[in-house]
Amino acid sequence: MPVSLNTLETIIREAGNIALAQFKDLQNLQVSQKKPRDFVTAADIAVEKFLKQALAEHYPEYGFWGEESGQTEDQAQRWIVDPIDGTHSFTKGQYFWSISVALEINGELIFGAVFAPALNDYYCAKKDHGAFKNGQKINVSNETDLGNSMIATGFACLRSYLQENNLERFCKIAQRTTGQRRFGSAAMDLCLVADGQVDAFWEQELNLYDVAAGALIVLEAGGTVTDFKGNTGVFPKQILASNGGILEELLTLM
Ligand code: IPD
Ligand code: CA
Ligand code: CA
């Protein structure tokens, strides 16, 4: 059965209800550590279990790769899912976390959806069909002056104890921009670029499930997705998303 954005939204909003039920009962939330600096909760597990089951029921022809349960056999045509992106924020009762779902067919991203249940903001895109927030078409910002821009980043590199990390790069760029943000959900960071709320976002050491949906949403909103050298493509270990207008100047500082 062909994938419909409406069916996908219904499924993902149901997953959002599962997450919100636990978000509203944090004192009873089961939290554990996968490794130092990397939490997982009962909500992550419950959301992914629901999404895996619901997507298989509606679209049995596709495989599944979820952050918490791993990969099924068939990975050529697969759903790529981060059940809760921003788990640490979730455990603190902050609102900036999201559910990220992408469909990749033979290496090409076809659908992407990022839902922030606590904000009730739903971003989605279908390849060559534009990007949307709560049903309204969205576009990247038209800022062309890095000095007037607002950038966002993250520090997954510190979770991996990388020596070649983002701290020096952040300091260099922060001194050349007006606004700097660290929101805590890479999937949402990408959607904010797509929606023109920030002018660029970059991060190292992510995984494809963090960025697949958000990257398609940026591209469909007229933005760029490259590595830190400007090579186009989705590189989770070195992702840079921008409005295009500040890309060249930003690349000189990356
Ligand atoms: C995290 C968020 C965060 C990023 C971390 C990711 P998770 O996802 O995307 O913004 O900086 O590196 O791991 O672990 O909460 O799914
Ligand atoms: Ca994540
Ligand atoms: Ca996650």
PDB file of C-alpha atoms and ligand atoms in Angstrom:
ATOM      1  CA  MET A   1       0.000   0.000   0.000  1.00  0.00           C
ATOM      2  CA  PRO A   2       1.447   3.419  -0.915  1.00  0.00           C
ATOM      3  CA  VAL A   3       2.596   5.438   2.105  1.00  0.00           C
ATOM      4  CA  SER A   4       0.365   8.411   2.840  1.00  0.00           C
ATOM      5  CA  LEU A   5       1.498  11.386   4.910  1.00  0.00           C
ATOM      6  CA  ASN A   6      -1.906  11.385   6.624  1.00  0.00           C
ATOM      7  CA  THR A   7      -1.646   7.744   7.729  1.00  0.00           C
ATOM      8  CA  LEU A   8       1.932   8.367   8.863  1.00  0.00           C
ATOM      9  CA  GLU A   9       0.817  11.384  10.899  1.00  0.00           C
ATOM     10  CA  THR A  10      -1.971   9.389  12.579  1.00  0.00           C
ATOM     11  CA  ILE A  11       0.496   6.666  13.584  1.00  0.00           C
ATOM     12  CA  ILE A  12       3.147   9.123  14.817  1.00  0.00           C
ATOM     13  CA  ARG A  13       0.637  11.200  16.791  1.00  0.00           C
ATOM     14  CA  GLU A  14      -0.500   7.989  18.527  1.00  0.00           C
ATOM     15  CA  ALA A  15       3.150   7.344  19.384  1.00  0.00           C
ATOM     16  CA  GLY A  16       3.246  10.896  20.749  1.00  0.00           C
ATOM     17  CA  ASN A  17       0.351  10.082  23.092  1.00  0.00           C
ATOM     18  CA  ILE A  18       2.302   7.110  24.426  1.00  0.00           C
ATOM     19  CA  ALA A  19       5.310   9.335  25.108  1.00  0.00           C
ATOM     20  CA  LEU A  20       3.206  12.115  26.680  1.00  0.00           C
ATOM     21  CA  ALA A  21       1.535   9.695  29.098  1.00  0.00           C
ATOM     22  CA  GLN A  22       4.953   8.925  30.567  1.00  0.00           C
ATOM     23  CA  PHE A  23       6.131  12.526  30.231  1.00  0.00           C
ATOM     24  CA  LYS A  24       3.281  13.526  32.547  1.00  0.00           C
ATOM     25  CA  ASP A  25       4.359  10.973  35.137  1.00  0.00           C
ATOM     26  CA  LEU A  26       8.103  11.557  35.337  1.00  0.00           C
ATOM     27  CA  GLN A  27       8.386  10.613  39.005  1.00  0.00           C
ATOM     28  CA  ASN A  28       7.540   7.045  37.928  1.00  0.00           C
ATOM     29  CA  LEU A  29       9.587   7.039  34.708  1.00  0.00           C
ATOM     30  CA  GLN A  30      12.043   4.139  34.438  1.00  0.00           C
ATOM     31  CA  VAL A  31      15.405   5.529  33.302  1.00  0.00           C
ATOM     32  CA  SER A  32      18.544   3.506  32.596  1.00  0.00           C
ATOM     33  CA  GLN A  33      21.933   4.096  31.020  1.00  0.00           C
ATOM     34  CA  LYS A  34      22.974   2.388  27.793  1.00  0.00           C
ATOM     35  CA  LYS A  35      26.467   3.695  28.372  1.00  0.00           C
ATOM     36  CA  PRO A  36      27.957   6.707  30.198  1.00  0.00           C
ATOM     37  CA  ARG A  37      26.191   9.934  29.144  1.00  0.00           C
ATOM     38  CA  ASP A  38      23.514   7.971  27.217  1.00  0.00           C
ATOM     39  CA  PHE A  39      20.094   7.471  28.816  1.00  0.00           C
ATOM     40  CA  VAL A  40      17.142   5.365  27.669  1.00  0.00           C
ATOM     41  CA  THR A  41      13.710   5.319  29.292  1.00  0.00           C
ATOM     42  CA  ALA A  42      10.624   3.123  29.315  1.00  0.00           C
ATOM     43  CA  ALA A  43       9.056   5.786  27.072  1.00  0.00           C
ATOM     44  CA  ASP A  44      11.744   5.330  24.384  1.00  0.00           C
ATOM     45  CA  ILE A  45      11.124   1.577  24.438  1.00  0.00           C
ATOM     46  CA  ALA A  46       7.305   1.865  24.430  1.00  0.00           C
ATOM     47  CA  VAL A  47       7.245   4.390  21.573  1.00  0.00           C
ATOM     48  CA  GLU A  48       9.592   2.328  19.418  1.00  0.00           C
ATOM     49  CA  LYS A  49       7.654  -0.897  20.103  1.00  0.00           C
ATOM     50  CA  PHE A  50       4.420   0.821  19.027  1.00  0.00           C
ATOM     51  CA  LEU A  51       5.942   2.380  15.893  1.00  0.00           C
ATOM     52  CA  LYS A  52       7.580  -0.907  14.815  1.00  0.00           C
ATOM     53  CA  GLN A  53       4.275  -2.748  15.181  1.00  0.00           C
ATOM     54  CA  ALA A  54       2.054  -0.067  13.602  1.00  0.00           C
ATOM     55  CA  LEU A  55       4.354   0.544  10.621  1.00  0.00           C
ATOM     56  CA  ALA A  56       4.642  -3.228  10.003  1.00  0.00           C
ATOM     57  CA  GLU A  57       0.854  -3.567  10.088  1.00  0.00           C
ATOM     58  CA  HIS A  58       0.308  -0.769   7.561  1.00  0.00           C
ATOM     59  CA  TYR A  59       3.431  -1.292   5.430  1.00  0.00           C
ATOM     60  CA  PRO A  60       4.665  -4.912   5.778  1.00  0.00           C
ATOM     61  CA  GLU A  61       6.876  -4.523   2.716  1.00  0.00           C
ATOM     62  CA  TYR A  62       9.371  -2.301   4.568  1.00  0.00           C
ATOM     63  CA  GLY A  63      12.069  -3.183   7.085  1.00  0.00           C
ATOM     64  CA  PHE A  64      12.728  -1.295  10.309  1.00  0.00           C
ATOM     65  CA  TRP A  65      15.758   0.251  12.022  1.00  0.00           C
ATOM     66  CA  GLY A  66      15.087   1.717  15.451  1.00  0.00           C
ATOM     67  CA  GLU A  67      17.614   3.233  17.824  1.00  0.00           C
ATOM     68  CA  GLU A  68      16.575   0.936  20.667  1.00  0.00           C
ATOM     69  CA  SER A  69      15.654  -2.362  18.956  1.00  0.00           C
ATOM     70  CA  GLY A  70      18.152  -2.341  16.072  1.00  0.00           C
ATOM     71  CA  GLN A  71      17.670  -3.543  12.496  1.00  0.00           C
ATOM     72  CA  THR A  72      15.349  -6.154  10.973  1.00  0.00           C
ATOM     73  CA  GLU A  73      16.631  -8.350   8.127  1.00  0.00           C
ATOM     74  CA  ASP A  74      15.442  -6.254   5.209  1.00  0.00           C
ATOM     75  CA  GLN A  75      17.281  -2.915   5.174  1.00  0.00           C
ATOM     76  CA  ALA A  76      17.065  -1.968   1.483  1.00  0.00           C
ATOM     77  CA  GLN A  77      13.645  -0.379   2.044  1.00  0.00           C
ATOM     78  CA  ARG A  78      13.329   0.613   5.684  1.00  0.00           C
ATOM     79  CA  TRP A  79      11.801   2.864   8.279  1.00  0.00           C
ATOM     80  CA  ILE A  80      14.517   4.692  10.238  1.00  0.00           C
ATOM     81  CA  VAL A  81      13.227   5.630  13.686  1.00  0.00           C
ATOM     82  CA  ASP A  82      14.397   7.541  16.729  1.00  0.00           C
ATOM     83  CA  PRO A  83      11.544   7.002  19.177  1.00  0.00           C
ATOM     84  CA  ILE A  84      12.557   9.878  21.407  1.00  0.00           C
ATOM     85  CA  ASP A  85      15.246  12.260  20.215  1.00  0.00           C
ATOM     86  CA  GLY A  86      16.273  14.317  23.212  1.00  0.00           C
ATOM     87  CA  THR A  87      15.790  11.677  25.895  1.00  0.00           C
ATOM     88  CA  HIS A  88      17.808  13.613  28.466  1.00  0.00           C
ATOM     89  CA  SER A  89      15.546  16.635  27.957  1.00  0.00           C
ATOM     90  CA  PHE A  90      12.510  14.330  28.248  1.00  0.00           C
ATOM     91  CA  THR A  91      13.684  13.012  31.634  1.00  0.00           C
ATOM     92  CA  LYS A  92      14.049  16.602  32.916  1.00  0.00           C
ATOM     93  CA  GLY A  93      10.507  17.581  31.932  1.00  0.00           C
ATOM     94  CA  GLN A  94      11.723  19.909  29.190  1.00  0.00           C
ATOM     95  CA  TYR A  95       9.565  20.297  26.076  1.00  0.00           C
ATOM     96  CA  PHE A  96      12.272  20.019  23.408  1.00  0.00           C
ATOM     97  CA  TRP A  97      12.217  16.345  22.408  1.00  0.00           C
ATOM     98  CA  SER A  98      10.774  14.647  19.347  1.00  0.00           C
ATOM     99  CA  ILE A  99       9.797  11.453  17.552  1.00  0.00           C
ATOM    100  CA  SER A 100      11.666  11.031  14.262  1.00  0.00           C
ATOM    101  CA  VAL A 101      10.504   8.696  11.478  1.00  0.00           C
ATOM    102  CA  ALA A 102      11.992   8.449   7.973  1.00  0.00           C
ATOM    103  CA  LEU A 103      11.391   6.078   5.070  1.00  0.00           C
ATOM    104  CA  GLU A 104      14.508   5.259   3.024  1.00  0.00           C
ATOM    105  CA  ILE A 105      14.127   3.271  -0.200  1.00  0.00           C
ATOM    106  CA  ASN A 106      17.296   1.923  -1.811  1.00  0.00           C
ATOM    107  CA  GLY A 107      19.376   4.606  -0.121  1.00  0.00           C
ATOM    108  CA  GLU A 108      17.051   7.513  -0.959  1.00  0.00           C
ATOM    109  CA  LEU A 109      15.080   9.374   1.684  1.00  0.00           C
ATOM    110  CA  ILE A 110      11.440   9.495   0.549  1.00  0.00           C
ATOM    111  CA  PHE A 111       9.439  10.490   3.655  1.00  0.00           C
ATOM    112  CA  GLY A 112      10.452  12.302   6.823  1.00  0.00           C
ATOM    113  CA  ALA A 113       8.389  13.246   9.876  1.00  0.00           C
ATOM    114  CA  VAL A 114       9.467  14.831  13.172  1.00  0.00           C
ATOM    115  CA  PHE A 115       6.834  15.310  15.874  1.00  0.00           C
ATOM    116  CA  ALA A 116       7.360  17.270  19.099  1.00  0.00           C
ATOM    117  CA  PRO A 117       4.427  16.089  21.230  1.00  0.00           C
ATOM    118  CA  ALA A 118       5.008  18.494  24.153  1.00  0.00           C
ATOM    119  CA  LEU A 119       4.942  21.425  21.678  1.00  0.00           C
ATOM    120  CA  ASN A 120       2.337  19.808  19.408  1.00  0.00           C
ATOM    121  CA  ASP A 121       4.479  20.684  16.387  1.00  0.00           C
ATOM    122  CA  TYR A 122       4.457  18.203  13.519  1.00  0.00           C
ATOM    123  CA  TYR A 123       6.998  18.611  10.687  1.00  0.00           C
ATOM    124  CA  CYS A 124       6.954  16.410   7.601  1.00  0.00           C
ATOM    125  CA  ALA A 125       8.191  16.146   4.032  1.00  0.00           C
ATOM    126  CA  LYS A 126       7.842  13.876   1.021  1.00  0.00           C
ATOM    127  CA  LYS A 127      10.669  13.949  -1.533  1.00  0.00           C
ATOM    128  CA  ASP A 128       9.984  16.569  -4.251  1.00  0.00           C
ATOM    129  CA  HIS A 129       6.758  17.609  -2.522  1.00  0.00           C
ATOM    130  CA  GLY A 130       7.904  20.326  -0.083  1.00  0.00           C
ATOM    131  CA  ALA A 131       8.162  20.561   3.708  1.00  0.00           C
ATOM    132  CA  PHE A 132       5.358  21.337   6.132  1.00  0.00           C
ATOM    133  CA  LYS A 133       4.833  22.330   9.772  1.00  0.00           C
ATOM    134  CA  ASN A 134       1.347  21.605  11.151  1.00  0.00           C
ATOM    135  CA  GLY A 135       0.058  21.465   7.573  1.00  0.00           C
ATOM    136  CA  GLN A 136       1.568  24.803   6.488  1.00  0.00           C
ATOM    137  CA  LYS A 137       4.369  24.908   3.909  1.00  0.00           C
ATOM    138  CA  ILE A 138       7.701  26.011   5.382  1.00  0.00           C
ATOM    139  CA  ASN A 139      10.927  27.437   3.975  1.00  0.00           C
ATOM    140  CA  VAL A 140      14.406  28.149   5.299  1.00  0.00           C
ATOM    141  CA  SER A 141      15.304  31.723   6.288  1.00  0.00           C
ATOM    142  CA  ASN A 142      16.684  34.272   3.816  1.00  0.00           C
ATOM    143  CA  GLU A 143      19.490  35.467   6.113  1.00  0.00           C
ATOM    144  CA  THR A 144      22.722  35.970   4.130  1.00  0.00           C
ATOM    145  CA  ASP A 145      24.905  37.667   6.775  1.00  0.00           C
ATOM    146  CA  LEU A 146      26.562  35.227   9.178  1.00  0.00           C
ATOM    147  CA  GLY A 147      27.093  38.119  11.601  1.00  0.00           C
ATOM    148  CA  ASN A 148      23.310  38.573  11.923  1.00  0.00           C
ATOM    149  CA  SER A 149      22.529  34.839  12.012  1.00  0.00           C
ATOM    150  CA  MET A 150      21.338  32.441  14.687  1.00  0.00           C
ATOM    151  CA  ILE A 151      22.984  29.014  14.682  1.00  0.00           C
ATOM    152  CA  ALA A 152      22.282  25.819  16.636  1.00  0.00           C
ATOM    153  CA  THR A 153      24.575  22.932  17.420  1.00  0.00           C
ATOM    154  CA  GLY A 154      25.009  19.908  19.687  1.00  0.00           C
ATOM    155  CA  PHE A 155      27.744  18.004  21.437  1.00  0.00           C
ATOM    156  CA  ALA A 156      27.239  14.297  20.678  1.00  0.00           C
ATOM    157  CA  CYS A 157      31.027  14.331  20.267  1.00  0.00           C
ATOM    158  CA  LEU A 158      31.369  14.764  24.052  1.00  0.00           C
ATOM    159  CA  ARG A 159      29.105  11.760  24.645  1.00  0.00           C
ATOM    160  CA  SER A 160      31.691   9.811  22.592  1.00  0.00           C
ATOM    161  CA  TYR A 161      34.616  11.453  24.449  1.00  0.00           C
ATOM    162  CA  LEU A 162      36.030  12.634  21.099  1.00  0.00           C
ATOM    163  CA  GLN A 163      39.254  14.610  21.324  1.00  0.00           C
ATOM    164  CA  GLU A 164      38.541  16.260  17.925  1.00  0.00           C
ATOM    165  CA  ASN A 165      35.267  17.729  19.161  1.00  0.00           C
ATOM    166  CA  ASN A 166      32.959  20.682  18.634  1.00  0.00           C
ATOM    167  CA  LEU A 167      34.090  22.977  21.451  1.00  0.00           C
ATOM    168  CA  GLU A 168      36.748  24.933  19.541  1.00  0.00           C
ATOM    169  CA  ARG A 169      34.576  25.102  16.405  1.00  0.00           C
ATOM    170  CA  PHE A 170      31.616  26.361  18.438  1.00  0.00           C
ATOM    171  CA  CYS A 171      33.682  29.113  20.106  1.00  0.00           C
ATOM    172  CA  LYS A 172      35.036  30.279  16.740  1.00  0.00           C
ATOM    173  CA  ILE A 173      31.585  30.429  15.118  1.00  0.00           C
ATOM    174  CA  ALA A 174      29.809  31.793  18.190  1.00  0.00           C
ATOM    175  CA  GLN A 175      32.030  34.897  18.093  1.00  0.00           C
ATOM    176  CA  ARG A 176      30.978  35.525  14.468  1.00  0.00           C
ATOM    177  CA  THR A 177      27.203  35.162  14.922  1.00  0.00           C
ATOM    178  CA  THR A 178      24.434  36.989  16.800  1.00  0.00           C
ATOM    179  CA  GLY A 179      22.572  34.020  18.298  1.00  0.00           C
ATOM    180  CA  GLN A 180      23.660  30.563  19.433  1.00  0.00           C
ATOM    181  CA  ARG A 181      21.378  27.760  20.661  1.00  0.00           C
ATOM    182  CA  ARG A 182      21.725  24.191  21.945  1.00  0.00           C
ATOM    183  CA  PHE A 183      18.171  22.824  21.978  1.00  0.00           C
ATOM    184  CA  GLY A 184      18.866  19.134  22.734  1.00  0.00           C
ATOM    185  CA  SER A 185      17.131  17.317  19.876  1.00  0.00           C
ATOM    186  CA  ALA A 186      19.045  17.086  16.611  1.00  0.00           C
ATOM    187  CA  ALA A 187      15.888  16.046  14.750  1.00  0.00           C
ATOM    188  CA  MET A 188      14.165  19.214  15.959  1.00  0.00           C
ATOM    189  CA  ASP A 189      17.272  21.346  15.301  1.00  0.00           C
ATOM    190  CA  LEU A 190      16.999  20.348  11.644  1.00  0.00           C
ATOM    191  CA  CYS A 191      13.292  21.225  11.558  1.00  0.00           C
ATOM    192  CA  LEU A 192      14.061  24.676  12.988  1.00  0.00           C
ATOM    193  CA  VAL A 193      16.442  25.256  10.074  1.00  0.00           C
ATOM    194  CA  ALA A 194      13.692  24.133   7.670  1.00  0.00           C
ATOM    195  CA  ASP A 195      11.246  26.518   9.353  1.00  0.00           C
ATOM    196  CA  GLY A 196      13.636  29.478   9.294  1.00  0.00           C
ATOM    197  CA  GLN A 197      13.761  29.648  13.100  1.00  0.00           C
ATOM    198  CA  VAL A 198      17.530  29.138  12.991  1.00  0.00           C
ATOM    199  CA  ASP A 199      19.794  29.760  10.000  1.00  0.00           C
ATOM    200  CA  ALA A 200      22.084  26.735  10.369  1.00  0.00           C
ATOM    201  CA  PHE A 201      22.708  23.673  12.534  1.00  0.00           C
ATOM    202  CA  TRP A 202      25.689  21.351  12.716  1.00  0.00           C
ATOM    203  CA  GLU A 203      26.755  18.410  14.877  1.00  0.00           C
ATOM    204  CA  GLN A 204      29.286  15.563  14.835  1.00  0.00           C
ATOM    205  CA  GLU A 205      28.914  11.916  15.892  1.00  0.00           C
ATOM    206  CA  LEU A 206      25.187  11.529  15.374  1.00  0.00           C
ATOM    207  CA  ASN A 207      23.476   8.486  13.896  1.00  0.00           C
ATOM    208  CA  LEU A 208      21.274   8.210  10.834  1.00  0.00           C
ATOM    209  CA  TYR A 209      18.161   7.782  12.994  1.00  0.00           C
ATOM    210  CA  ASP A 210      18.857  11.195  14.607  1.00  0.00           C
ATOM    211  CA  VAL A 211      18.976  13.068  11.288  1.00  0.00           C
ATOM    212  CA  ALA A 212      17.306  11.137   8.418  1.00  0.00           C
ATOM    213  CA  ALA A 213      13.836  12.684   8.729  1.00  0.00           C
ATOM    214  CA  GLY A 214      15.076  16.176   9.614  1.00  0.00           C
ATOM    215  CA  ALA A 215      17.565  16.235   6.746  1.00  0.00           C
ATOM    216  CA  LEU A 216      14.836  15.526   4.170  1.00  0.00           C
ATOM    217  CA  ILE A 217      12.662  18.226   5.757  1.00  0.00           C
ATOM    218  CA  VAL A 218      15.528  20.755   5.432  1.00  0.00           C
ATOM    219  CA  LEU A 219      16.124  19.842   1.784  1.00  0.00           C
ATOM    220  CA  GLU A 220      12.420  20.045   0.939  1.00  0.00           C
ATOM    221  CA  ALA A 221      12.290  23.472   2.640  1.00  0.00           C
ATOM    222  CA  GLY A 222      14.989  24.747   0.253  1.00  0.00           C
ATOM    223  CA  GLY A 223      17.962  24.308   2.589  1.00  0.00           C
ATOM    224  CA  THR A 224      21.325  22.583   2.220  1.00  0.00           C
ATOM    225  CA  VAL A 225      22.608  19.441   3.935  1.00  0.00           C
ATOM    226  CA  THR A 226      26.362  18.806   3.684  1.00  0.00           C
ATOM    227  CA  ASP A 227      29.351  17.660   5.664  1.00  0.00           C
ATOM    228  CA  PHE A 228      31.733  20.196   7.209  1.00  0.00           C
ATOM    229  CA  LYS A 229      33.623  20.520   3.887  1.00  0.00           C
ATOM    230  CA  GLY A 230      30.497  21.285   1.856  1.00  0.00           C
ATOM    231  CA  ASN A 231      30.039  17.847   0.260  1.00  0.00           C
ATOM    232  CA  THR A 232      26.303  17.401  -0.297  1.00  0.00           C
ATOM    233  CA  GLY A 233      24.606  14.440   1.369  1.00  0.00           C
ATOM    234  CA  VAL A 234      23.452  13.231   4.792  1.00  0.00           C
ATOM    235  CA  PHE A 235      26.535  12.456   6.894  1.00  0.00           C
ATOM    236  CA  PRO A 236      25.421  11.729  10.479  1.00  0.00           C
ATOM    237  CA  LYS A 237      28.998  11.861  11.788  1.00  0.00           C
ATOM    238  CA  GLN A 238      29.440  15.356  10.383  1.00  0.00           C
ATOM    239  CA  ILE A 239      26.151  17.024   9.472  1.00  0.00           C
ATOM    240  CA  LEU A 240      25.744  20.705   8.548  1.00  0.00           C
ATOM    241  CA  ALA A 241      22.285  21.991   7.601  1.00  0.00           C
ATOM    242  CA  SER A 242      21.798  25.586   6.460  1.00  0.00           C
ATOM    243  CA  ASN A 243      19.526  28.053   4.709  1.00  0.00           C
ATOM    244  CA  GLY A 244      22.111  28.223   1.891  1.00  0.00           C
ATOM    245  CA  GLY A 245      22.637  31.971   2.344  1.00  0.00           C
ATOM    246  CA  ILE A 246      25.269  31.661   5.085  1.00  0.00           C
ATOM    247  CA  LEU A 247      26.736  28.323   3.981  1.00  0.00           C
ATOM    248  CA  GLU A 248      29.894  29.554   2.218  1.00  0.00           C
ATOM    249  CA  GLU A 249      30.908  31.842   5.089  1.00  0.00           C
ATOM    250  CA  LEU A 250      30.102  29.123   7.629  1.00  0.00           C
ATOM    251  CA  LEU A 251      32.214  26.554   5.768  1.00  0.00           C
ATOM    252  CA  THR A 252      35.285  28.789   6.090  1.00  0.00           C
ATOM    253  CA  LEU A 253      34.948  28.450   9.884  1.00  0.00           C
ATOM    254  CA  MET A 254      34.052  24.757  10.167  1.00  0.00           C
TER     255      MET A 254
HETATM  256  C1  IPD B   1      20.372  13.042  21.163  1.00  0.00           C
HETATM  257  C2  IPD B   1      19.865  14.380  20.689  1.00  0.00           C
HETATM  258  C3  IPD B   1      20.884  15.472  21.020  1.00  0.00           C
HETATM  259  C4  IPD B   1      22.228  15.148  20.432  1.00  0.00           C
HETATM  260  C5  IPD B   1      22.672  13.810  20.990  1.00  0.00           C
HETATM  261  C6  IPD B   1      21.689  12.751  20.521  1.00  0.00           C
HETATM  262  P1  IPD B   1      18.948  10.940  21.882  1.00  0.00           P
HETATM  263  O1  IPD B   1      19.492  12.015  20.798  1.00  0.00           O
HETATM  264  O2  IPD B   1      19.663  14.345  19.308  1.00  0.00           O
HETATM  265  O3  IPD B   1      20.477  16.709  20.496  1.00  0.00           O
HETATM  266  O4  IPD B   1      23.156  16.146  20.741  1.00  0.00           O
HETATM  267  O5  IPD B   1      23.937  13.494  20.569  1.00  0.00           O
HETATM  268  O6  IPD B   1      22.122  11.469  20.931  1.00  0.00           O
HETATM  269  O7  IPD B   1      20.158  10.219  22.384  1.00  0.00           O
HETATM  270  O8  IPD B   1      18.248  11.701  22.933  1.00  0.00           O
HETATM  271  O9  IPD B   1      18.070  10.077  21.030  1.00  0.00           O
HETATM  272 CA    CA B   2      18.640  10.770  18.919  1.00  0.00          CA
HETATM  273 CA    CA B   3      16.718   8.480  20.952  1.00  0.00          CA
END
